[in-house]
Tab-separated table of C-alpha atoms and ligand atoms in Angstrom:
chain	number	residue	atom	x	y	z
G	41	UNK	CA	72.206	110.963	99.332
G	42	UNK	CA	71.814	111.715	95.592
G	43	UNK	CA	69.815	114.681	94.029
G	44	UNK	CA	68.646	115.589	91.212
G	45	UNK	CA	71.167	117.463	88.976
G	46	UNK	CA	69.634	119.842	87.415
G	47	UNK	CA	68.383	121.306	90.426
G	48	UNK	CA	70.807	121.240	92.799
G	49	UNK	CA	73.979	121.812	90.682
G	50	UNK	CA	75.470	124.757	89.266
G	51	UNK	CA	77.944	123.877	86.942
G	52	UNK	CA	81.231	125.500	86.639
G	53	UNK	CA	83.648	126.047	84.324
G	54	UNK	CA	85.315	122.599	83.465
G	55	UNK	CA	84.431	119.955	81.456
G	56	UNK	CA	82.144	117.171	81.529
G	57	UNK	CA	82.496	113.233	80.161
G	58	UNK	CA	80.600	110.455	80.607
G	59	UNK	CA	81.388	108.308	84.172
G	60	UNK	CA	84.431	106.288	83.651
G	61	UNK	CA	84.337	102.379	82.721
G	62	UNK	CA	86.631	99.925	83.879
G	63	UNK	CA	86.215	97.532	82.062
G	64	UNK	CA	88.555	94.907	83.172
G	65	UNK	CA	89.557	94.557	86.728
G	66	UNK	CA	90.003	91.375	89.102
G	67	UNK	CA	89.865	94.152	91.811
G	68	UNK	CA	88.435	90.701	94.716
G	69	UNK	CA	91.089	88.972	95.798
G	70	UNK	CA	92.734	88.381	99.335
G	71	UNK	CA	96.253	88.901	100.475
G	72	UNK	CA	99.050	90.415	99.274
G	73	UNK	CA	101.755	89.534	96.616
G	74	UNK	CA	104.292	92.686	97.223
G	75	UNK	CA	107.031	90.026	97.580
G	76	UNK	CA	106.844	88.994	94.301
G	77	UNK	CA	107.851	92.296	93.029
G	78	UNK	CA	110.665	92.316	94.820
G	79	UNK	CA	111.617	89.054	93.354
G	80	UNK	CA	111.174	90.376	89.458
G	81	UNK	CA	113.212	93.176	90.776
G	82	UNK	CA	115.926	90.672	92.006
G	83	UNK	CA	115.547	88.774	88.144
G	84	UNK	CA	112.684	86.019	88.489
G	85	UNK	CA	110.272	86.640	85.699
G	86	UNK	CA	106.080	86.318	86.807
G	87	UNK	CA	106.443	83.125	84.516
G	88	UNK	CA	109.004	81.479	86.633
G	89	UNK	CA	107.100	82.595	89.615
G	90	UNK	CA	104.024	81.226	88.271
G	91	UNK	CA	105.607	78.143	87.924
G	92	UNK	CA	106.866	77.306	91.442
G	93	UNK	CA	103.538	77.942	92.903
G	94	UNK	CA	103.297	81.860	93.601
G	95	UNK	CA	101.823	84.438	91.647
G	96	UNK	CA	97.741	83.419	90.799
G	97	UNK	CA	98.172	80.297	93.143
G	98	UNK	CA	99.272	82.255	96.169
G	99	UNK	CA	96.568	84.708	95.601
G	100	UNK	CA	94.097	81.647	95.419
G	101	UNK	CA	95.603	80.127	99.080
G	102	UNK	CA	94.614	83.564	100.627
G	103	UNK	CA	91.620	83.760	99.132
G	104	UNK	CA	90.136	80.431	99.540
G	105	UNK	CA	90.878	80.984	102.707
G	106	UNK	CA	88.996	84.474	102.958
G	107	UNK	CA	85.174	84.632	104.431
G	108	UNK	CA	82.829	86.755	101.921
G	109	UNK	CA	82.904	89.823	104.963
G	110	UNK	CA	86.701	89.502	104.674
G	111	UNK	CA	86.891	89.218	100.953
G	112	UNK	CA	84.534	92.414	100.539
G	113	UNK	CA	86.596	93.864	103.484
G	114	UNK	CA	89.744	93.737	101.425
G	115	UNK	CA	88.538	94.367	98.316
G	116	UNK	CA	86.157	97.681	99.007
G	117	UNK	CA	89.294	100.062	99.545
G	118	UNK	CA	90.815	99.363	95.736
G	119	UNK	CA	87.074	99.555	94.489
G	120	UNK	CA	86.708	102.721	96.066
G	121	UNK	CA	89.969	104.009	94.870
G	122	UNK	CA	88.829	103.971	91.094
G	123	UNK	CA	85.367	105.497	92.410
G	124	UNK	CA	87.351	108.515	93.341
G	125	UNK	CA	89.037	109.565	89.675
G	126	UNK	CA	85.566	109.260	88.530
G	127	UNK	CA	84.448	105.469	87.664
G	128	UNK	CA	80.904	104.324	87.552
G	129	UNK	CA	80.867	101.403	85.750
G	130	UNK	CA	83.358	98.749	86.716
G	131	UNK	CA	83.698	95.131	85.505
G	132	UNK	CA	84.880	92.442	88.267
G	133	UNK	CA	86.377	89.420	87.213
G	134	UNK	CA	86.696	85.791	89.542
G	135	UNK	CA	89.215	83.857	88.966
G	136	UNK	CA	91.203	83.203	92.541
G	137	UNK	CA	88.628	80.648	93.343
G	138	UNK	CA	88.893	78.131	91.119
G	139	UNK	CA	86.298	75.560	92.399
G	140	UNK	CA	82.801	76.195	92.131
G	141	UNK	CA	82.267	77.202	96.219
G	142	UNK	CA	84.642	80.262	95.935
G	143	UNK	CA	83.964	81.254	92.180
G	144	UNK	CA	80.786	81.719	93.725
G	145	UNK	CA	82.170	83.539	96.332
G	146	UNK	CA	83.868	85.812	94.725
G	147	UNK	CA	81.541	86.870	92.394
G	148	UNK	CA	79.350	87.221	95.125
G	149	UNK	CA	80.992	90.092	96.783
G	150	UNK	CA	81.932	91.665	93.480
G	151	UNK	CA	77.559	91.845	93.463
G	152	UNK	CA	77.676	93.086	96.621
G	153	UNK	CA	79.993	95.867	96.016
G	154	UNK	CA	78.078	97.087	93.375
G	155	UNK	CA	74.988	97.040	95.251
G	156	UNK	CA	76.870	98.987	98.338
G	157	UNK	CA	78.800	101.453	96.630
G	158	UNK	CA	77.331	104.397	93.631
G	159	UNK	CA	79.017	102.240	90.958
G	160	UNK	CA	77.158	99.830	88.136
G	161	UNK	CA	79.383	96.190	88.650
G	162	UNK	CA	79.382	93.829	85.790
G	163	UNK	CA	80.540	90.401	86.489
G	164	UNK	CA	82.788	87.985	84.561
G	165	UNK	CA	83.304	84.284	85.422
G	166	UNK	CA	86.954	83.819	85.287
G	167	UNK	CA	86.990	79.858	86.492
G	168	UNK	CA	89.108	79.271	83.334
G	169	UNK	CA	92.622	81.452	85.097
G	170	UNK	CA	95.205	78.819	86.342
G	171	UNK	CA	94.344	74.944	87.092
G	172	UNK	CA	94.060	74.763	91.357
G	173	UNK	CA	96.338	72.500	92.891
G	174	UNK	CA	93.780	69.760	93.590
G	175	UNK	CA	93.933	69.274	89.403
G	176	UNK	CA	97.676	69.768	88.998
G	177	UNK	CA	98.925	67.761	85.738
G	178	UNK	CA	95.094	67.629	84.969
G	179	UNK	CA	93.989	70.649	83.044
G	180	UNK	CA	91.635	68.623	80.961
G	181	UNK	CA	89.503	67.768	84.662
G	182	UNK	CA	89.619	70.982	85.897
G	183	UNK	CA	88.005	72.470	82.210
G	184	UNK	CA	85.540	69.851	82.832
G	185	UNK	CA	84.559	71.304	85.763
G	186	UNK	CA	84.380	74.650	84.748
G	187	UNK	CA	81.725	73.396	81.630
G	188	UNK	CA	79.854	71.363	83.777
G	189	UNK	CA	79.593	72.764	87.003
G	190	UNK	CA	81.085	75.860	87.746
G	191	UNK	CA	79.359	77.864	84.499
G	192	UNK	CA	76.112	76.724	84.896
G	193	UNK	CA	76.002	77.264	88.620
G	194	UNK	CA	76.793	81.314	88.068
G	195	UNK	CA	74.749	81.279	85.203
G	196	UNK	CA	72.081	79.771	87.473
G	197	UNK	CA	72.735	82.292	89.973
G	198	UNK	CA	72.628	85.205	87.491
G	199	UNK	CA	76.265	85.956	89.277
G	200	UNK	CA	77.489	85.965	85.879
G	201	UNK	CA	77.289	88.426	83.006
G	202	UNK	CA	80.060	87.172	80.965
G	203	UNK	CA	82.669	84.253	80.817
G	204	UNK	CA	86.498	84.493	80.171
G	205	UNK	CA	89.311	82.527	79.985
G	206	UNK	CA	93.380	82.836	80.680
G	207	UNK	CA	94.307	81.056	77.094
G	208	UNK	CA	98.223	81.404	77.353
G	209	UNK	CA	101.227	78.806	77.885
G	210	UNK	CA	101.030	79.065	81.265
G	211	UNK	CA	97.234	79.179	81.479
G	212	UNK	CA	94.663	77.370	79.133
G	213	UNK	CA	95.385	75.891	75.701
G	214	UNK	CA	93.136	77.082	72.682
G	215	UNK	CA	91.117	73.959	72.561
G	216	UNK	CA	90.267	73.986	76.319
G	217	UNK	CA	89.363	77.521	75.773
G	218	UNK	CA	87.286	76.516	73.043
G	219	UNK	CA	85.298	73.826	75.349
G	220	UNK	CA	84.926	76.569	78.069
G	221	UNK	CA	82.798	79.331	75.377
G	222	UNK	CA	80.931	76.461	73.919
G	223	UNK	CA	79.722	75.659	77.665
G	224	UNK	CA	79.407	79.830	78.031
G	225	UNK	CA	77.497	79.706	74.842
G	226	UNK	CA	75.402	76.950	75.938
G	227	UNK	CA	74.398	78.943	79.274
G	228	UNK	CA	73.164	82.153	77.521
G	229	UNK	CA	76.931	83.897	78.586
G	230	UNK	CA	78.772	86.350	76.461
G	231	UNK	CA	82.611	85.806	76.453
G	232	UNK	CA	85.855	87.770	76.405
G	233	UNK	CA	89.709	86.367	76.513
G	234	UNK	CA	92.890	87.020	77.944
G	235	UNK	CA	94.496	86.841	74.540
G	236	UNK	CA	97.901	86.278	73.271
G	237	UNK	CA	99.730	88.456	76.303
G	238	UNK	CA	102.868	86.593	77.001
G	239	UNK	CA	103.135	84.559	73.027
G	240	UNK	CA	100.711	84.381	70.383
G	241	UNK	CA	98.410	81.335	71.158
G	242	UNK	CA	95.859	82.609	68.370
G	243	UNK	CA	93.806	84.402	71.287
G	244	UNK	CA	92.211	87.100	68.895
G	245	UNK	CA	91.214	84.633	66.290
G	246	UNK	CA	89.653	82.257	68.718
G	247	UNK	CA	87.549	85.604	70.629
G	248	UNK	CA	86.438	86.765	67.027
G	249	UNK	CA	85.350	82.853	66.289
G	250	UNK	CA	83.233	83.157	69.320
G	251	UNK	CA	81.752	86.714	69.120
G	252	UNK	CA	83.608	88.173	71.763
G	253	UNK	CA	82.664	91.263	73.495
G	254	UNK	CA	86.644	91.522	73.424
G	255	UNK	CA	89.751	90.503	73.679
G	256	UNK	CA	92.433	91.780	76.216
G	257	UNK	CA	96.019	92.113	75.835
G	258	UNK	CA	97.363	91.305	73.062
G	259	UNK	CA	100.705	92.493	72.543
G	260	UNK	CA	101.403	89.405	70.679
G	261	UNK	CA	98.218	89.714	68.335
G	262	UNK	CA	99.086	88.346	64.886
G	263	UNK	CA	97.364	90.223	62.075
G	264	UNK	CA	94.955	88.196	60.907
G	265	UNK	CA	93.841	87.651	64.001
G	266	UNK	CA	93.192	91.648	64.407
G	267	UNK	CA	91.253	91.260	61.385
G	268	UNK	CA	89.143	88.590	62.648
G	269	UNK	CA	88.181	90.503	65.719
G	270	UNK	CA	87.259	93.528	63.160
G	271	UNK	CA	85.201	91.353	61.121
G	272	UNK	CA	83.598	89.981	64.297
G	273	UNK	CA	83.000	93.594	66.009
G	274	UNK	CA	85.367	92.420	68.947
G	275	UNK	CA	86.827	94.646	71.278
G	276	UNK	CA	90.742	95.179	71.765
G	277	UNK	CA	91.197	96.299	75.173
G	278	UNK	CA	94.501	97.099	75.995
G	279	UNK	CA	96.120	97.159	79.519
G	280	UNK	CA	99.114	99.349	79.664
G	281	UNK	CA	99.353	98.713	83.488
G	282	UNK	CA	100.476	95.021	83.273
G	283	UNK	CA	102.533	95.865	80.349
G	284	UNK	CA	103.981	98.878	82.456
G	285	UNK	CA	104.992	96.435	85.608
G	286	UNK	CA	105.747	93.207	83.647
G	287	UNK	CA	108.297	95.734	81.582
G	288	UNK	CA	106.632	94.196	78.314
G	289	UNK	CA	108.610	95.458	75.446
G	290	UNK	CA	106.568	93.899	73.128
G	291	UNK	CA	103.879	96.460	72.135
G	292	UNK	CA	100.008	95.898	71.136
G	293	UNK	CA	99.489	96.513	67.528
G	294	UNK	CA	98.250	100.103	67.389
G	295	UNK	CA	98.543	100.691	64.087
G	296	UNK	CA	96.679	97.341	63.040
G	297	UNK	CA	93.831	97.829	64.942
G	298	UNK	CA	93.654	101.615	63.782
G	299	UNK	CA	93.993	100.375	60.421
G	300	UNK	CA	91.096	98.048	60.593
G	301	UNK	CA	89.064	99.986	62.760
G	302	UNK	CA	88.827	97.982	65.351
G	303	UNK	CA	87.346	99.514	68.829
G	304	UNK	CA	90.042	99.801	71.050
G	305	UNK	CA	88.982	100.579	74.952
G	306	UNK	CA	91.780	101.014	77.843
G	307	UNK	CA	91.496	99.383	81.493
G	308	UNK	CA	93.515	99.057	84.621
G	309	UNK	CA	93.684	95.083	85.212
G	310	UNK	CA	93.694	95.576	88.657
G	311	UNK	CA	95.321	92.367	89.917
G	312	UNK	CA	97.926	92.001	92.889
G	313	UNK	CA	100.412	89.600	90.545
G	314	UNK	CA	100.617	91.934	86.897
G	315	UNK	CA	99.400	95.195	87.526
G	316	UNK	CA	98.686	96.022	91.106
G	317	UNK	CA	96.756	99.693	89.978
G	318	UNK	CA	93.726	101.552	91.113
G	319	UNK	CA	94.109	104.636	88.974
G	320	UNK	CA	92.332	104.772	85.059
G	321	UNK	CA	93.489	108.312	84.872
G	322	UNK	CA	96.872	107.200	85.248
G	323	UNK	CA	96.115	104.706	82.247
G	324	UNK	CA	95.349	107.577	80.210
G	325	UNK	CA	98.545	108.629	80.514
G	326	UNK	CA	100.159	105.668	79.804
G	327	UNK	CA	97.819	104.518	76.995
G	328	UNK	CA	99.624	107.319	75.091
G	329	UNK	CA	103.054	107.334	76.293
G	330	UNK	CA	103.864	103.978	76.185
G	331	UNK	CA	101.131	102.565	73.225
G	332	UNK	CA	100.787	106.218	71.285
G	333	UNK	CA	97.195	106.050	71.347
G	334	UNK	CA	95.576	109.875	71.207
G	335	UNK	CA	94.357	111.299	74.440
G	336	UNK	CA	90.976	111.387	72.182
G	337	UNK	CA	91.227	107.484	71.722
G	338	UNK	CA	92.249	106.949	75.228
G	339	UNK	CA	89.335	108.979	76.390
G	340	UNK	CA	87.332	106.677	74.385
G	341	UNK	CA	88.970	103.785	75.718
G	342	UNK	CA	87.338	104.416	78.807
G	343	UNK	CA	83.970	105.332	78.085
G	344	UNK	CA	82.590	104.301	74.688
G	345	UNK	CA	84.569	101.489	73.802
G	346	UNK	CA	84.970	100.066	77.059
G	347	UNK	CA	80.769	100.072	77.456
G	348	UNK	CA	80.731	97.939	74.144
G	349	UNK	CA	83.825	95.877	75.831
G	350	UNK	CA	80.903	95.198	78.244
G	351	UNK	CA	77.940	94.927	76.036
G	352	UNK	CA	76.348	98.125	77.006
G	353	UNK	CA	74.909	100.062	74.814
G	354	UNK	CA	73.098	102.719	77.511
G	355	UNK	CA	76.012	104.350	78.575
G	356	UNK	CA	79.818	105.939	77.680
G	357	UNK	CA	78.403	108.536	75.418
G	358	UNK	CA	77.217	112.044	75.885
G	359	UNK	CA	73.702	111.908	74.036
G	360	UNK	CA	70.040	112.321	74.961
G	361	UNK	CA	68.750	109.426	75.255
G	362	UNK	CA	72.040	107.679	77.616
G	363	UNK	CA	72.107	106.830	81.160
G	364	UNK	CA	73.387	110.654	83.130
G	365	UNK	CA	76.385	108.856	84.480
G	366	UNK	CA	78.681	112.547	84.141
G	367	UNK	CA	81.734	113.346	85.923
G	368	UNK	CA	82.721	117.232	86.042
G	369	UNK	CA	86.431	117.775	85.693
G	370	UNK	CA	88.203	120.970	87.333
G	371	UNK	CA	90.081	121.135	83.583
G	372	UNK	CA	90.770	123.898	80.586
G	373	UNK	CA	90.719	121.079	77.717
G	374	UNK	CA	90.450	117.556	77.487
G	375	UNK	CA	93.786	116.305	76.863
G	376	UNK	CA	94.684	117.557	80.440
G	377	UNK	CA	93.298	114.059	81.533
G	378	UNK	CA	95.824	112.162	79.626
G	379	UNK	CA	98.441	114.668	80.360
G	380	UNK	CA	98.892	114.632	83.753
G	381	UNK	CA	100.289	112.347	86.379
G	382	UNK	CA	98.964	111.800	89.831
G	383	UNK	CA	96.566	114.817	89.522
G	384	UNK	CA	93.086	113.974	90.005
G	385	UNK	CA	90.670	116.814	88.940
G	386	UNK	CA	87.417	115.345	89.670
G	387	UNK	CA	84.982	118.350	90.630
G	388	UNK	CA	81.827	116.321	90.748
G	389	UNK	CA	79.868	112.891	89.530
G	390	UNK	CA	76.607	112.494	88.616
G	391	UNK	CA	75.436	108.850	88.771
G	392	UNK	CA	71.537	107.896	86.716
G	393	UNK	CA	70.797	111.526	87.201
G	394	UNK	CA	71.712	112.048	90.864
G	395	UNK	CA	74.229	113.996	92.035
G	396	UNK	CA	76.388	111.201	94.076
G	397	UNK	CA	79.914	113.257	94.575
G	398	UNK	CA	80.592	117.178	94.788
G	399	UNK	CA	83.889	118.800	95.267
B	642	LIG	N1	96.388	88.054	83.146
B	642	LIG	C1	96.776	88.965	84.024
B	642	LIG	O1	97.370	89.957	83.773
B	642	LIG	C2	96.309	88.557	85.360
B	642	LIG	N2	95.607	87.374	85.050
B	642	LIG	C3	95.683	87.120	83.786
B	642	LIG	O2	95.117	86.162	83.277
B	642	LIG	C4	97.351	88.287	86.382
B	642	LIG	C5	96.752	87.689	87.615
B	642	LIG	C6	97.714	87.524	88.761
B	642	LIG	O3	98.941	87.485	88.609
B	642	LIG	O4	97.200	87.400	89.893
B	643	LIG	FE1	93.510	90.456	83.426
């Protein structure tokens, strides 16, 4: 049971930041795809898997098959793995459904996770991530069905809070992308986009057209596009866990979006296909190893900028006035958060003012 913090708490020595925000997970799925890693490591790429029927699809087959208990079953463990290094806001994405019965589904239990566990879940429609097997050779059908059925049935449902889309060779075109926000725009959703990950399908332009909240990936960004999403106030978030296990060499342009100030926020993509991760903190790190961000920008990453990722605007800061989502770290400065590896020094989280976790 919570408390009140003031009261009940003394606080140590340490140092407090707002609760953690994931900001872009698809942490509901069923099954298990641990075979596919050991196929990358024997040489097939997760493109060439994609394309004889694994990776998303196979994660689709399992959870198709899933009831909601089992679904929630399965998924509650990873949730409650990010819960423990200090997350209180998480964003859950659909997207192994793929018809409008288990995009329902699955966004759902991502609901009821929120509502069972001390964590604030915002949900993202993510009908728009492969074409099911039913519209094989049909991508044009299955986008249909996305704009005319499956987003206005979450948006109906309020099991929605935002819309994205997978626009990529291997995933959706830009003009089927396009048809998918107009029908988000049309049902009151915000959007973000998996943009230009694996090439540069002009992902960043087309989120900044649209308003995005932001757009994720983007290794392949072009320039202009980076400016776009500045001029549009669109989020970069950048996921150095799929880049980590896809062994991207390709890196995001840092020094673009630093040099047109573009908010940059940091998330774990928790997926079972490109980046099977339940640890933030260990994004830290790898946000600046691997993409030379600043342990003060990472930090940001995953509280400021990865609220306005979300379209918060009551939370990720330290002010009067914000939502007391706090964790206490057991640390002597902040960079010790960025700096370490496997260490978790979580000493304590306080979640709307209550005391939910105490070490
Ligand atoms: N980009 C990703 O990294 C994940 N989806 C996407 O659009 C991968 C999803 C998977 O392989 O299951
Ligand atoms: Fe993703």
């Amino acid at each position: 049971m919570g408390r009140p913090a003031a009261r009940s708490a003394t606080v140590r020595g340490g140092w407090l930041t707002p609760g953690l925000i994931d900001c872009h997970t698809h942490l509901v799925y069923a099954g298990n795809r641990a075979r596919e890693f050991e196929q990358r490591l024997a040489g097939a790429s997760y493109e060439d898997i994609a394309r004889e029927g694994g990776g998303i699809q196979a994660t689709v087959r399992a959870t198709r098959a899933a009831s909601e208990e089992q679904l929630l079953h399965e998924s509650e463990p990873r949730l409650k793995r990010l819960l423990d290094e200090g997350v209180t806001t998480v964003e859950i994405k659909s997207g192994y459904g793929l018809d409008t019965a288990d995009e329902l589904k699955l966004l759902r239990v991502a609901r009821r996770l929120g509502a069972a566990n001390a964590v604030d879940v915002q949900t993202t429609l993510l009908a728009a991530h492969a074409v099911p097997p039913e519209y094989a050779g049909r991508a044009a059908d299955y986008v249909s069905l996305v704009c005319e059925e499956i987003v206005p049935a979450a948006a109906r449902e309020r099991l929605a809070d935002a819309v994205d889309a997978f626009c990529e060779r291997i995933g959706f075109s830009p003009d089927h992308t396009r048809r998918v926000f107009s029908a988000a725009r049309a049902a009151g959703l915000r959007v973000k986009l998996h943009a230009d990950q694996l090439s540069d399908s002009g992902g960043a332009a087309l989120a900044a057209e649209f308003g995005a909240l932001s757009a994720d990936h983007l290794e392949h960004a072009s320039d202009a596009g980076i400016a776009a999403m500045a001029s549009a106030h669109t989020v970069a978030v950048l996921l150095p866990g799929a880049f980590y296990c896809l062994r991207e060499t390709k890196l995001p342009p840092v020094a673009v979006l630093r040099k047109n100030g573009v908010a940059t926020a940091i998330a774990t993509d928790c997926n079972p296909g490109t980046s099977p991760v339940t640890s933030l903190l260990l994004m830290l790190n790898m946000a600046c190893t691997l993409f030379r961000l600043t342990p003060e920008e990472a930090l940001a990453g995953v509280t400021r900028h990865a609220a306005q990722a979300l379209g918060l605007t009551d939370r990720g800061l330290l002010e009067a006035g914000a939502r007391a989502d706090l964790v206490l770290w057991d640390i002597d400065e902040p960079v010790e958060l960025a700096y370490a590896v496997g260490a978790n020094p979580l000493a304590g989280i306080v979640r709307g003012g209550r005391v939910v976790r105490w070490a």
